[in-house]
XYZ file of C-alpha atoms in Angstrom:
225
model
C 15.371 -14.712 -1.537
C 13.777 -12.939 -4.652
C 10.225 -11.189 -4.310
C 8.200 -9.831 -6.784
C 6.125 -6.777 -5.498
C 3.006 -5.189 -6.397
C 1.296 -2.734 -5.300
C -2.022 -0.751 -6.610
C -3.285 0.858 -3.777
C -2.677 4.651 -5.444
C -0.415 4.154 -8.169
C 0.226 1.336 -9.798
C 4.046 -0.551 -9.114
C 5.758 -3.285 -9.560
C 9.366 -4.040 -8.191
C 12.152 -6.666 -8.065
C 13.349 -7.201 -4.426
C 15.871 -9.585 -2.724
C 15.364 -10.788 0.825
C 18.782 -8.608 1.319
C 17.082 -5.301 0.678
C 18.238 -4.398 -2.584
C 15.520 -3.349 -5.249
C 16.677 -4.700 -8.924
C 14.237 -2.722 -10.404
C 10.760 -0.962 -10.322
C 8.358 0.955 -12.034
C 5.571 2.961 -11.084
C 2.510 4.548 -13.066
C 1.676 7.850 -11.920
C -2.361 7.346 -13.732
C -4.363 6.013 -10.881
C -7.090 4.938 -13.978
C -5.209 2.590 -15.636
C -3.858 -0.088 -13.083
C -5.071 -3.339 -15.124
C -3.699 -2.072 -18.430
C 0.139 -1.128 -16.939
C 0.655 -4.112 -14.099
C 1.035 -7.408 -16.463
C 3.036 -5.270 -19.113
C 5.587 -4.124 -16.546
C 5.958 -7.367 -14.459
C 7.052 -9.239 -17.856
C 9.420 -6.251 -18.498
C 10.523 -6.048 -15.042
C 11.273 -10.095 -15.492
C 12.387 -10.003 -18.710
C 15.135 -7.192 -18.275
C 16.633 -9.211 -15.984
C 16.530 -12.750 -16.537
C 14.204 -13.711 -14.469
C 11.780 -16.016 -15.068
C 8.518 -16.662 -12.602
C 9.381 -20.214 -11.658
C 12.605 -18.320 -10.642
C 10.790 -16.404 -7.973
C 10.514 -17.544 -4.158
C 7.308 -15.106 -3.681
C 5.294 -12.678 -5.043
C 4.086 -9.966 -2.456
C 1.369 -7.763 -2.657
C -0.195 -4.363 -1.151
C -3.786 -5.137 0.077
C -4.562 -1.332 1.078
C -6.040 0.435 2.387
C -7.228 2.006 -0.775
C -10.161 2.224 -3.123
C -12.100 -0.926 -4.689
C -11.332 -0.536 -8.449
C -7.242 0.096 -8.222
C -7.000 -2.322 -5.536
C -8.155 -5.507 -6.708
C -6.549 -4.699 -10.119
C -2.997 -5.347 -8.356
C -4.139 -7.778 -5.775
C -6.063 -10.142 -8.583
C -2.682 -9.686 -10.594
C -0.355 -11.269 -7.718
C -3.156 -14.230 -7.071
C -3.239 -14.810 -10.608
C 0.680 -14.960 -11.221
C 1.518 -16.675 -8.321
C -0.755 -19.520 -8.931
C 0.482 -19.768 -12.804
C 3.759 -19.530 -11.675
C 3.577 -22.355 -8.374
C 5.217 -19.880 -6.115
C 4.124 -18.651 -2.351
C 1.898 -15.731 -2.475
C 2.167 -12.713 0.410
C 0.274 -10.002 1.349
C 1.389 -6.528 3.335
C -0.965 -3.575 4.416
C 0.531 -0.782 1.446
C 1.134 1.344 4.420
C 4.029 -0.228 5.836
C 5.508 1.104 2.317
C 5.016 4.750 3.467
C 6.344 3.879 7.064
C 9.204 2.599 5.360
C 10.247 5.620 3.133
C 9.499 7.770 6.437
C 11.408 5.871 9.167
C 15.072 7.805 8.022
C 13.300 11.308 8.221
C 11.363 10.366 10.807
C 14.587 9.415 13.025
C 16.607 12.327 11.673
C 14.242 14.479 12.781
C 13.724 12.826 16.741
C 10.023 11.797 16.008
C 9.742 8.582 18.355
C 5.745 7.970 16.710
C 4.658 9.343 13.156
C 1.391 8.792 11.128
C 1.072 7.607 7.384
C -1.921 8.911 5.489
C -3.405 8.297 2.330
C -5.853 9.859 0.387
C -9.759 8.089 0.886
C -11.606 10.599 -0.953
C -14.797 11.798 0.547
C -12.726 13.949 2.730
C -11.297 11.605 4.751
C -7.438 9.750 4.586
C -6.486 6.429 5.227
C -3.806 5.958 8.316
C -1.937 3.915 10.032
C 0.606 4.574 13.211
C 3.806 3.383 13.610
C 6.523 3.125 16.935
C 9.883 4.275 15.656
C 12.265 0.954 16.998
C 16.232 0.393 16.964
C 15.082 -2.063 13.715
C 12.607 0.139 12.132
C 8.967 1.330 11.837
C 6.493 -1.059 14.314
C 2.421 -0.877 13.607
C 0.746 0.303 16.708
C -2.697 1.357 15.672
C -4.378 1.144 12.351
C -5.130 1.063 9.610
C -8.168 3.552 9.904
C -10.068 5.531 7.738
C -11.168 9.300 8.898
C -11.161 12.916 8.517
C -7.716 14.350 8.902
C -8.789 16.686 12.030
C -9.211 13.792 14.021
C -6.107 11.964 14.257
C -3.160 12.522 17.033
C -0.888 15.302 16.868
C 1.998 13.475 15.329
C 4.366 13.710 12.490
C 2.206 13.125 9.228
C 3.530 11.344 6.151
C 2.135 10.519 2.895
C 0.300 12.421 0.207
C -2.725 12.421 2.388
C -1.004 14.018 4.810
C -0.126 16.688 1.862
C -4.087 17.254 1.029
C -5.422 17.752 4.083
C -2.250 19.557 5.991
C -4.410 23.042 7.264
C -6.510 20.181 8.781
C -2.957 18.413 10.817
C -0.701 19.740 13.709
C 2.404 18.376 11.917
C 2.279 17.687 8.363
C 5.654 16.639 6.783
C 5.875 18.974 4.096
C 9.180 16.978 2.222
C 6.437 14.000 1.889
C 3.747 15.650 0.988
C 3.266 13.818 -2.508
C 4.468 10.182 -1.116
C 2.608 7.548 -2.146
C 3.061 3.260 -1.421
C 4.889 1.733 -3.890
C 5.743 -1.628 -4.687
C 9.765 -1.219 -3.943
C 9.222 0.415 -0.210
C 6.889 -2.184 -0.007
C 9.475 -4.969 -0.851
C 12.118 -3.285 1.453
C 9.152 -3.383 4.282
C 9.029 -7.200 3.808
C 12.571 -7.473 3.511
C 12.876 -5.967 7.341
C 10.854 -8.329 8.426
C 12.289 -11.366 7.373
C 15.720 -9.952 9.021
C 12.981 -9.588 12.037
C 12.766 -13.366 11.805
C 8.973 -12.576 10.874
C 6.721 -14.744 8.492
C 5.326 -12.648 5.699
C 1.509 -12.750 5.872
C -0.010 -15.258 3.422
C -3.407 -13.484 3.938
C -4.235 -11.178 0.726
C -7.674 -10.051 1.593
C -8.530 -6.188 0.395
C -8.073 -4.068 3.116
C -11.339 -1.464 1.939
C -12.502 -0.390 5.087
C -15.757 0.875 3.924
C -18.424 0.082 1.532
C -18.336 0.330 -2.310
C -20.194 3.172 -3.982
C -21.603 0.776 -6.055
C -25.039 -0.700 -4.709
C -26.629 -3.634 -6.126
C -29.642 -2.946 -7.185
C -33.267 -3.912 -5.274
C -36.259 -5.589 -6.678
C -38.295 -3.851 -9.568
C -40.679 -2.055 -7.927
C -44.721 -2.672 -9.188
C -46.326 -0.105 -11.656
C -49.597 1.360 -9.526
C -52.509 -0.063 -11.311
Protein backbone atom coordinates (compact mmCIF):
# COMPACT_ATOMS: atom_id res chain seq x y z
CA UNK A 1 0.00 0.00 0.00
CA UNK A 2 1.25 3.48 -0.88
CA UNK A 3 -0.22 6.49 0.93
CA UNK A 4 0.12 10.18 0.24
CA UNK A 5 -0.22 11.75 3.68
CA UNK A 6 -1.00 15.40 4.45
CA UNK A 7 -1.30 17.25 7.73
CA UNK A 8 -1.79 20.96 8.37
CA UNK A 9 -3.08 20.92 11.94
CA UNK A 10 0.09 22.74 13.06
CA UNK A 11 2.86 22.86 10.44
CA UNK A 12 2.16 22.11 6.79
CA UNK A 13 3.53 18.67 5.96
CA UNK A 14 3.33 15.93 3.34
CA UNK A 15 4.81 12.44 3.05
CA UNK A 16 4.81 9.26 1.01
CA UNK A 17 4.44 6.26 3.34
CA UNK A 18 4.10 2.55 2.57
CA UNK A 19 1.77 0.14 4.30
CA UNK A 20 4.85 -1.54 5.76
CA UNK A 21 5.66 1.65 7.65
CA UNK A 22 8.45 3.02 5.44
CA UNK A 23 8.62 6.78 4.86
CA UNK A 24 9.80 7.20 1.26
CA UNK A 25 9.92 10.98 1.38
CA UNK A 26 8.60 13.85 3.46
CA UNK A 27 8.19 17.62 3.59
CA UNK A 28 7.43 19.91 6.52
CA UNK A 29 7.31 23.71 6.61
CA UNK A 30 7.95 25.60 9.86
CA UNK A 31 5.78 28.48 8.61
CA UNK A 32 2.29 28.18 10.11
CA UNK A 33 0.86 30.94 7.87
CA UNK A 34 1.37 29.54 4.36
CA UNK A 35 -0.26 26.09 4.42
CA UNK A 36 -2.29 26.59 1.24
CA UNK A 37 0.68 27.92 -0.71
CA UNK A 38 3.21 25.21 0.14
CA UNK A 39 1.24 21.96 0.20
CA UNK A 40 0.48 21.51 -3.51
CA UNK A 41 4.09 22.20 -4.66
CA UNK A 42 5.37 19.88 -1.93
CA UNK A 43 3.11 17.07 -3.13
CA UNK A 44 4.21 17.59 -6.73
CA UNK A 45 7.89 17.40 -5.75
CA UNK A 46 7.35 14.30 -3.61
CA UNK A 47 5.57 12.41 -6.37
CA UNK A 48 7.93 13.52 -9.12
CA UNK A 49 10.99 12.73 -7.03
CA UNK A 50 9.84 9.15 -6.51
CA UNK A 51 8.42 8.57 -9.99
CA UNK A 52 4.87 8.21 -8.67
CA UNK A 53 1.74 9.39 -10.45
CA UNK A 54 -1.39 10.31 -8.54
CA UNK A 55 -3.22 7.29 -9.91
CA UNK A 56 -0.48 4.99 -8.58
CA UNK A 57 -1.44 5.80 -4.99
CA UNK A 58 -3.59 3.42 -3.00
CA UNK A 59 -5.09 6.26 -0.97
CA UNK A 60 -4.70 9.81 0.32
CA UNK A 61 -4.60 10.24 4.10
CA UNK A 62 -5.16 13.58 5.83
CA UNK A 63 -4.88 14.72 9.43
CA UNK A 64 -8.24 15.98 10.67
CA UNK A 65 -6.95 17.98 13.62
CA UNK A 66 -7.75 19.35 16.06
CA UNK A 67 -6.26 22.58 14.84
CA UNK A 68 -7.00 26.19 13.87
CA UNK A 69 -9.62 26.84 11.20
CA UNK A 70 -7.50 28.30 8.40
CA UNK A 71 -4.56 25.91 8.56
CA UNK A 72 -6.65 22.79 9.05
CA UNK A 73 -8.96 23.62 6.14
CA UNK A 74 -5.98 23.99 3.78
CA UNK A 75 -4.76 20.42 4.28
CA UNK A 76 -8.19 18.82 4.20
CA UNK A 77 -9.29 20.75 1.11
CA UNK A 78 -6.06 19.81 -0.69
CA UNK A 79 -6.45 16.12 0.22
CA UNK A 80 -10.08 16.03 -0.90
CA UNK A 81 -9.28 17.71 -4.21
CA UNK A 82 -6.36 15.38 -4.99
CA UNK A 83 -8.26 12.21 -4.06
CA UNK A 84 -11.15 13.30 -6.28
CA UNK A 85 -8.90 14.24 -9.20
CA UNK A 86 -6.94 10.98 -9.01
CA UNK A 87 -9.98 8.83 -8.18
CA UNK A 88 -8.32 7.19 -5.17
CA UNK A 89 -9.77 6.53 -1.69
CA UNK A 90 -9.55 9.28 0.92
CA UNK A 91 -9.03 8.64 4.64
CA UNK A 92 -8.84 10.86 7.72
CA UNK A 93 -7.00 10.34 10.99
CA UNK A 94 -6.83 12.52 14.07
CA UNK A 95 -3.59 14.50 13.90
CA UNK A 96 -2.73 13.87 17.56
CA UNK A 97 -2.20 10.21 16.65
CA UNK A 98 0.93 11.37 14.83
CA UNK A 99 2.31 12.81 18.06
CA UNK A 100 1.41 9.63 19.93
CA UNK A 101 3.27 7.63 17.29
CA UNK A 102 6.38 9.75 17.89
CA UNK A 103 6.08 9.61 21.68
CA UNK A 104 5.46 5.87 22.01
CA UNK A 105 9.08 4.69 22.00
CA UNK A 106 10.12 7.24 24.63
CA UNK A 107 7.05 6.45 26.74
CA UNK A 108 7.79 2.72 26.63
CA UNK A 109 11.46 3.24 27.54
CA UNK A 110 10.40 5.42 30.49
CA UNK A 111 7.84 2.88 31.68
CA UNK A 112 4.82 5.10 31.08
CA UNK A 113 1.62 3.08 30.69
CA UNK A 114 -0.43 6.17 29.80
CA UNK A 115 0.50 9.58 28.46
CA UNK A 116 -0.91 12.80 27.00
CA UNK A 117 -0.09 14.53 23.73
CA UNK A 118 -0.66 18.27 23.52
CA UNK A 119 -0.57 20.91 20.78
CA UNK A 120 -1.02 24.64 21.07
CA UNK A 121 -4.67 25.73 20.82
CA UNK A 122 -3.89 29.39 21.61
CA UNK A 123 -6.18 31.38 23.94
CA UNK A 124 -4.11 29.90 26.81
CA UNK A 125 -5.38 26.40 25.99
CA UNK A 126 -4.11 23.15 24.46
CA UNK A 127 -5.57 20.48 22.24
CA UNK A 128 -5.10 17.16 24.03
CA UNK A 129 -5.60 13.42 23.72
CA UNK A 130 -4.84 10.61 26.16
CA UNK A 131 -3.29 7.33 25.09
CA UNK A 132 -2.57 3.99 26.74
CA UNK A 133 0.57 2.18 25.59
CA UNK A 134 -0.48 -1.28 24.42
CA UNK A 135 2.01 -3.95 23.23
CA UNK A 136 1.17 -3.06 19.61
CA UNK A 137 1.47 0.69 20.09
CA UNK A 138 -0.49 3.62 21.51
CA UNK A 139 -4.27 3.43 21.68
CA UNK A 140 -6.58 6.39 22.18
CA UNK A 141 -8.54 6.26 25.45
CA UNK A 142 -9.81 9.86 25.79
CA UNK A 143 -10.09 12.99 23.67
CA UNK A 144 -9.51 14.86 21.60
CA UNK A 145 -10.40 17.89 23.65
CA UNK A 146 -9.43 21.49 24.29
CA UNK A 147 -8.67 22.79 27.80
CA UNK A 148 -6.31 24.81 29.93
CA UNK A 149 -3.18 22.76 30.63
CA UNK A 150 -3.61 22.90 34.41
CA UNK A 151 -6.93 21.07 34.14
CA UNK A 152 -5.37 17.94 32.60
CA UNK A 153 -4.44 14.80 34.59
CA UNK A 154 -0.91 14.44 35.93
CA UNK A 155 0.38 12.12 33.21
CA UNK A 156 3.57 12.45 31.13
CA UNK A 157 2.80 15.12 28.51
CA UNK A 158 4.38 15.21 25.04
CA UNK A 159 4.28 17.87 22.32
CA UNK A 160 4.60 21.59 21.75
CA UNK A 161 1.55 22.30 23.87
CA UNK A 162 3.35 20.68 26.80
CA UNK A 163 6.45 22.73 26.04
CA UNK A 164 4.57 26.02 26.04
CA UNK A 165 2.68 25.27 29.27
CA UNK A 166 5.31 23.18 31.04
CA UNK A 167 4.91 25.21 34.25
CA UNK A 168 1.20 24.31 34.35
CA UNK A 169 1.67 20.54 33.90
CA UNK A 170 2.67 17.86 36.39
CA UNK A 171 4.98 15.86 34.08
CA UNK A 172 5.98 17.59 30.84
CA UNK A 173 8.55 15.71 28.75
CA UNK A 174 11.28 18.26 27.83
CA UNK A 175 12.71 16.24 24.93
CA UNK A 176 9.38 16.60 23.09
CA UNK A 177 8.70 20.23 23.99
CA UNK A 178 8.77 21.32 20.34
CA UNK A 179 7.16 18.23 18.75
CA UNK A 180 4.32 18.82 16.30
CA UNK A 181 2.13 16.42 14.28
CA UNK A 182 3.62 15.62 10.86
CA UNK A 183 2.33 13.79 7.81
CA UNK A 184 5.11 11.20 7.99
CA UNK A 185 4.21 10.22 11.57
CA UNK A 186 0.53 10.25 10.66
CA UNK A 187 1.31 7.75 7.89
CA UNK A 188 3.21 5.54 10.33
CA UNK A 189 0.23 5.63 12.71
CA UNK A 190 -2.02 4.59 9.82
CA UNK A 191 0.34 1.75 8.88
CA UNK A 192 0.26 0.54 12.49
CA UNK A 193 -3.54 0.50 12.35
CA UNK A 194 -3.59 -1.57 9.18
CA UNK A 195 -1.17 -4.08 10.71
CA UNK A 196 -3.68 -4.45 13.55
CA UNK A 197 -6.34 -5.21 10.97
CA UNK A 198 -8.18 -1.92 11.56
CA UNK A 199 -9.75 -0.08 8.63
CA UNK A 200 -8.69 3.52 8.14
CA UNK A 201 -11.56 5.97 8.76
CA UNK A 202 -13.22 7.49 5.70
CA UNK A 203 -14.38 10.56 7.64
CA UNK A 204 -12.35 13.69 6.88
CA UNK A 205 -14.51 16.16 8.81
CA UNK A 206 -12.24 18.67 10.57
CA UNK A 207 -11.98 18.57 14.36
CA UNK A 208 -12.24 22.26 15.22
CA UNK A 209 -13.51 21.63 18.80
CA UNK A 210 -14.56 25.24 19.26
CA UNK A 211 -16.25 28.01 17.32
CA UNK A 212 -14.38 30.24 14.89
CA UNK A 213 -13.36 33.75 15.89
CA UNK A 214 -14.95 34.97 12.65
CA UNK A 215 -18.64 35.77 12.98
CA UNK A 216 -21.33 36.39 10.37
CA UNK A 217 -22.39 40.04 10.64
CA UNK A 218 -25.86 40.61 12.03
CA UNK A 219 -28.55 42.72 10.36
CA UNK A 220 -27.79 46.39 9.96
CA UNK A 221 -29.26 48.56 12.65
CA UNK A 222 -31.71 51.24 11.63
CA UNK A 223 -30.62 54.76 12.26
CA UNK A 224 -32.68 56.65 14.82
CA UNK A 225 -35.10 59.19 13.38
